[in-house]
Short mmCIF file of C-alpha atoms and ligand atoms in Angstrom, two decimals:
data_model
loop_
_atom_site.label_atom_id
_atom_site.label_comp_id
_atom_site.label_asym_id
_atom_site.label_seq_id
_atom_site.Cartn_x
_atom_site.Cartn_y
_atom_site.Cartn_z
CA UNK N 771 78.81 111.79 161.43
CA UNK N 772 76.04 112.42 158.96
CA UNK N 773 76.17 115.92 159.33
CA UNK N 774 80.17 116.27 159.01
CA UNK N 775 79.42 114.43 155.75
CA UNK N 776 76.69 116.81 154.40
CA UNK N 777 78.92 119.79 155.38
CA UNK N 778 82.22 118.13 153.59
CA UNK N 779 80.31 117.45 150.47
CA UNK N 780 78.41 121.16 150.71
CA UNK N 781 82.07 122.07 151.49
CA UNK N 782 83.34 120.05 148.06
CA UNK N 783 80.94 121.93 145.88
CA UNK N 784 81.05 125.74 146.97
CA UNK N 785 85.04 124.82 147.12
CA UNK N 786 84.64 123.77 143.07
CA UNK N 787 82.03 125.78 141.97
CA UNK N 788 83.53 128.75 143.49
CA UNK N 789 87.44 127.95 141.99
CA UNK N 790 86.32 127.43 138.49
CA UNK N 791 85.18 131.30 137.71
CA UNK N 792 88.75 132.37 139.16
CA UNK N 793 90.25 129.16 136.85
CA UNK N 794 87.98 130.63 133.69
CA UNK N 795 89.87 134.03 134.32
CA UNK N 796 93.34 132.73 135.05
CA UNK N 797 92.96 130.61 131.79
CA UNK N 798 91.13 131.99 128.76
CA UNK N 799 89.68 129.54 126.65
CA UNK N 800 90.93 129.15 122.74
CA UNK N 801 87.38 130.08 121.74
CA UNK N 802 86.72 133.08 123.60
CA UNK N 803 84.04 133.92 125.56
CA UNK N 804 81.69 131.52 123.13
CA UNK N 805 78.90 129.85 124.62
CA UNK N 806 79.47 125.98 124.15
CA UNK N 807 76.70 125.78 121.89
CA UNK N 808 77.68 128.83 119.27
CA UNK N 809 79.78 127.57 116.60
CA UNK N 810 83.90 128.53 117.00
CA UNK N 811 85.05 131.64 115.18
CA UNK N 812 87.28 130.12 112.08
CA UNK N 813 91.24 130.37 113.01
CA UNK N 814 93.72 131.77 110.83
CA UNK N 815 94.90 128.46 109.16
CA UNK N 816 98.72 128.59 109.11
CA UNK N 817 101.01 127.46 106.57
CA UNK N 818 103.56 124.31 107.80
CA UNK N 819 107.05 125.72 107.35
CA UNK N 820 109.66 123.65 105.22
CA UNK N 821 113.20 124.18 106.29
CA UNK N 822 115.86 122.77 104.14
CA UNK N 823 118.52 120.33 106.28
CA UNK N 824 115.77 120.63 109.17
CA UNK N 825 115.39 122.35 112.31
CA UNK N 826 117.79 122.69 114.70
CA UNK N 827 117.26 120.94 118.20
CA UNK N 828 117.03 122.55 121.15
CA UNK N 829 118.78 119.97 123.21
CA UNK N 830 120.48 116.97 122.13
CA UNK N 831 117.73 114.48 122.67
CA UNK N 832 115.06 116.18 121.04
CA UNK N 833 113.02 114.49 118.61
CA UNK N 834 113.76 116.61 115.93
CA UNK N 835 111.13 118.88 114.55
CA UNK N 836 109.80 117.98 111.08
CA UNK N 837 110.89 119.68 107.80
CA UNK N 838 108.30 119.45 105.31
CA UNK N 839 104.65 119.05 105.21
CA UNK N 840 102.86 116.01 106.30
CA UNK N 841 99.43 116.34 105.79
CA UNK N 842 98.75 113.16 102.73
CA UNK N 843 100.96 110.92 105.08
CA UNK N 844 99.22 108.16 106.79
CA UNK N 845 100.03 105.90 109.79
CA UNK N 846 97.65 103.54 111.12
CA UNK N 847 97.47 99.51 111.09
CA UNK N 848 98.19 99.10 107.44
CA UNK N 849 100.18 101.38 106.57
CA UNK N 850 102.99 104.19 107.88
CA UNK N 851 103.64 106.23 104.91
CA UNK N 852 106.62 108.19 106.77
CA UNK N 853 108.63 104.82 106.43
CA UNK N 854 108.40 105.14 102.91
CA UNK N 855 111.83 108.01 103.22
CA UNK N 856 112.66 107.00 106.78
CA UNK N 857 112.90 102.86 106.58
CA UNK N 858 116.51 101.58 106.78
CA UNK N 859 116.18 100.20 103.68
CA UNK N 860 114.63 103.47 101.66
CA UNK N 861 116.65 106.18 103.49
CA UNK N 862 119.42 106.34 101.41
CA UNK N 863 117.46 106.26 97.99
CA UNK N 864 115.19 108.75 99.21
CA UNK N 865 118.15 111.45 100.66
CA UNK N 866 116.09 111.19 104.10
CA UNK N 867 117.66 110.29 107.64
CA UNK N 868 116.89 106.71 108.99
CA UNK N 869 114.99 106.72 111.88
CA UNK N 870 116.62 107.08 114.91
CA UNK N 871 119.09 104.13 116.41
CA UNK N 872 116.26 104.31 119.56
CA UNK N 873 113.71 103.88 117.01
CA UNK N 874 114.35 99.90 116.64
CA UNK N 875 114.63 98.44 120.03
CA UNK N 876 112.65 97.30 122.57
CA UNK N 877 111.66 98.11 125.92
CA UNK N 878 113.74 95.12 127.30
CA UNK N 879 116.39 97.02 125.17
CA UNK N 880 116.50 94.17 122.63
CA UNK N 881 117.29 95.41 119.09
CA UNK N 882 115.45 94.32 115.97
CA UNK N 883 115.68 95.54 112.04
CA UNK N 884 112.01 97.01 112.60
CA UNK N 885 110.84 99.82 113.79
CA UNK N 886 109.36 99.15 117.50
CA UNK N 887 105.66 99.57 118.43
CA UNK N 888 106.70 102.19 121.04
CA UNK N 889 108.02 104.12 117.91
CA UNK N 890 105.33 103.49 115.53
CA UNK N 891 103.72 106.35 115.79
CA UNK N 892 105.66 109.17 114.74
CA UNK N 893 103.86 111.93 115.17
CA UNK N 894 103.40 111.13 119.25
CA UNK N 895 107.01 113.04 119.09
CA UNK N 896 107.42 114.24 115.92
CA UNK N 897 105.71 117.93 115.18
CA UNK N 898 105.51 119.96 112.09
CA UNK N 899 106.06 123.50 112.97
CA UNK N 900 104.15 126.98 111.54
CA UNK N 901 105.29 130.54 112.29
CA UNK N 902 103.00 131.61 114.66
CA UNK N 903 103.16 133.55 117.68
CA UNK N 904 103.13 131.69 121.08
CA UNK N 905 100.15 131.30 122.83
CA UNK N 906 101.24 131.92 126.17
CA UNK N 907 104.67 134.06 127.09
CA UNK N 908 107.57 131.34 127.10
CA UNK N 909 110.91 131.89 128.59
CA UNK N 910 112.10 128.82 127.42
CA UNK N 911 115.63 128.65 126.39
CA UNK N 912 117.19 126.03 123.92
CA UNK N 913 120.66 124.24 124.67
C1 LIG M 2225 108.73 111.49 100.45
C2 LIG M 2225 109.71 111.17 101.47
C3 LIG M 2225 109.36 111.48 102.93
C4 LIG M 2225 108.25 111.11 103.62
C5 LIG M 2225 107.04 110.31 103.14
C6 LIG M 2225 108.44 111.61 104.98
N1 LIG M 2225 109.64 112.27 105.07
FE1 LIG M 2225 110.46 113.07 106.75
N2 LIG M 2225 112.03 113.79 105.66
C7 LIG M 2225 112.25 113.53 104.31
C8 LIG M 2225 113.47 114.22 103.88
C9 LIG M 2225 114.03 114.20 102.47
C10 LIG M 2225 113.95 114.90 105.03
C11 LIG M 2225 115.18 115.79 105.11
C12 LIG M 2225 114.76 117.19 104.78
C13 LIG M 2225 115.92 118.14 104.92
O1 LIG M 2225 116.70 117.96 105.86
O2 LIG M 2225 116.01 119.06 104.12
C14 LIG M 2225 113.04 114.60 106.13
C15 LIG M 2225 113.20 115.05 107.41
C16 LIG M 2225 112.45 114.58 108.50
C17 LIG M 2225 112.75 114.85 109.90
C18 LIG M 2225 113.90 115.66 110.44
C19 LIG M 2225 115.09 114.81 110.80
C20 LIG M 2225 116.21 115.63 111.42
O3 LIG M 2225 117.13 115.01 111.95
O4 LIG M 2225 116.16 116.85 111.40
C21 LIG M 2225 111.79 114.22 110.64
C22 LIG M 2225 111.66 114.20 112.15
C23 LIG M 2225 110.88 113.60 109.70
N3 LIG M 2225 111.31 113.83 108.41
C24 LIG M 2225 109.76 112.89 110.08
C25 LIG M 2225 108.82 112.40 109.19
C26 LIG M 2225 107.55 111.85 109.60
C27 LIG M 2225 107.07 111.71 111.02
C28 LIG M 2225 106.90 111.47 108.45
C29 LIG M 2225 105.50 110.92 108.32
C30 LIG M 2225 104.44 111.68 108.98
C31 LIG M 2225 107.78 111.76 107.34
N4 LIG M 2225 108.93 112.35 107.82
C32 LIG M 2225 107.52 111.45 106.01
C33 LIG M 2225 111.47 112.75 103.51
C34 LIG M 2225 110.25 112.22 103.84
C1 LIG M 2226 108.36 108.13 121.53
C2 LIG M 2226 108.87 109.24 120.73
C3 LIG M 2226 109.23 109.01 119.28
C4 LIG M 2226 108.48 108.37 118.30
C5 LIG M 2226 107.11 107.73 118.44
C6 LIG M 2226 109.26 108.47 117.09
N1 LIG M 2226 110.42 109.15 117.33
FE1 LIG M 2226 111.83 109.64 115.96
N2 LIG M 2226 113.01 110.42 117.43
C7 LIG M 2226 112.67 110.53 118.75
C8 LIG M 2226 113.81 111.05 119.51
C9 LIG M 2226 113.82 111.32 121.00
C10 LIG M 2226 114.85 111.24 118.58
C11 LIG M 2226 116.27 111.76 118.85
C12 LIG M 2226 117.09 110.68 119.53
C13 LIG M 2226 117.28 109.50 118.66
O1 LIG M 2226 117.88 109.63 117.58
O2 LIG M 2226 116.80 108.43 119.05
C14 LIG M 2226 114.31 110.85 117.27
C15 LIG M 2226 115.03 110.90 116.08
C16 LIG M 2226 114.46 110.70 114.83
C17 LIG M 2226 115.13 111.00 113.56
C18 LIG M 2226 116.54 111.55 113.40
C19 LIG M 2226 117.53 110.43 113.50
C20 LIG M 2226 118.95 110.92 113.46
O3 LIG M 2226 119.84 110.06 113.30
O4 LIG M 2226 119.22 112.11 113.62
C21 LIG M 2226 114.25 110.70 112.56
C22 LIG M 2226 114.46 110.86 111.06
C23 LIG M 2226 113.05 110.17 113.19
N3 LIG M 2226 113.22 110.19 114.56
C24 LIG M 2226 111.93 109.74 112.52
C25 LIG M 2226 110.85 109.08 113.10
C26 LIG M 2226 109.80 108.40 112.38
C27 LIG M 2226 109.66 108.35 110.86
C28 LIG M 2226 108.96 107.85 113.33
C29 LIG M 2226 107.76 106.97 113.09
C30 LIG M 2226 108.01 105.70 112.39
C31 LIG M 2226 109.47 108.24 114.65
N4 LIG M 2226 110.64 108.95 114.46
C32 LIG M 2226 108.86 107.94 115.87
C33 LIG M 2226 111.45 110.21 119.30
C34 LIG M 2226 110.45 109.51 118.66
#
């Protein structure tokens, strides 16, 4: 028993030790071929893009993209900045859509005139977008 143990665990680490060169290859890191311990070569900082009457979605439930820049808005505990233009009560005044209908109810499905923890957040769905070129190839198609 002891010795089918020893040879499962010896088994466990030449099975992990030797995957992760071929996982290296298959998946080249952001940084390169860095050590861990050299500093990160400084990326090309790209600009957010602003698109007048917003992005289009790519299918209808989409949480739509964002259309302007974000970067002195705050949310945390005290404060969510973004409901300063998106609030039911300062959409109008600010020519910003209200949050989504979704946006105030519960996860019993019980509606309420603020916004619900689950959507508190914003930016857990909400992404600013730059013109960059993807990453990885992407096939993906929009509705
Ligand atoms: C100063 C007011 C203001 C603040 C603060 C603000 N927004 Fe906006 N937002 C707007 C306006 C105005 C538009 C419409 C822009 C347009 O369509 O040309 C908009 C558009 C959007 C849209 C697109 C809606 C759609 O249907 O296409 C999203 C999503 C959004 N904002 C999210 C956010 C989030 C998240 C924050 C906080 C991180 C935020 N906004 C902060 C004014 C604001
Ligand atoms: C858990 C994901 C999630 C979070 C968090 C979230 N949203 Fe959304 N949002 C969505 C989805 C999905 C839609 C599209 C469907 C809908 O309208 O409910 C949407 C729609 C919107 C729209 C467009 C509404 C319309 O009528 O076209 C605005 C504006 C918006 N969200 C702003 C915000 C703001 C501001 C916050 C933070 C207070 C926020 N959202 C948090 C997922 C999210």
């Amino acid at each position: 028993m002891r010795k089918i143990l020893i040879a499962t665990v010896a088994g466990l680490f030449i099975g992990l030790f030797g995957l992760a060169p071929a996982i290296a290859d298959s998946a080249p890191s952001l940084r390169g071929t860095l050590a861990l311990n050299d500093g990160a070569k400084k990326f090309d900082k790209k600009r957010v893009v602003t698109k007048e009457g917003g992005f289009k979605r790519s299918w209808k439930l989409q949480p739509p993209s964002i259309p302007h820049k974000i970067s002195k808005e705050r949310i945390n505990l005290d404060e969510n900045s973004c409901m300063r233009c998106h609030s039911a009560e300062n959409f109008k005044k600010e020519k910003a859509k209200k949050i989504g209908d979704s946006h105030f109810v519960d996860a019993m499905g019980k509606k309420s005139d603020k916004v619900n923890g689950r959507r508190y957040f914003c930016t857990l769905c909400h992404t600013t977008q730059v013109d960059a070129s993807p990453l990885v190839e992407n096939t993906f198609a929009g509705q």
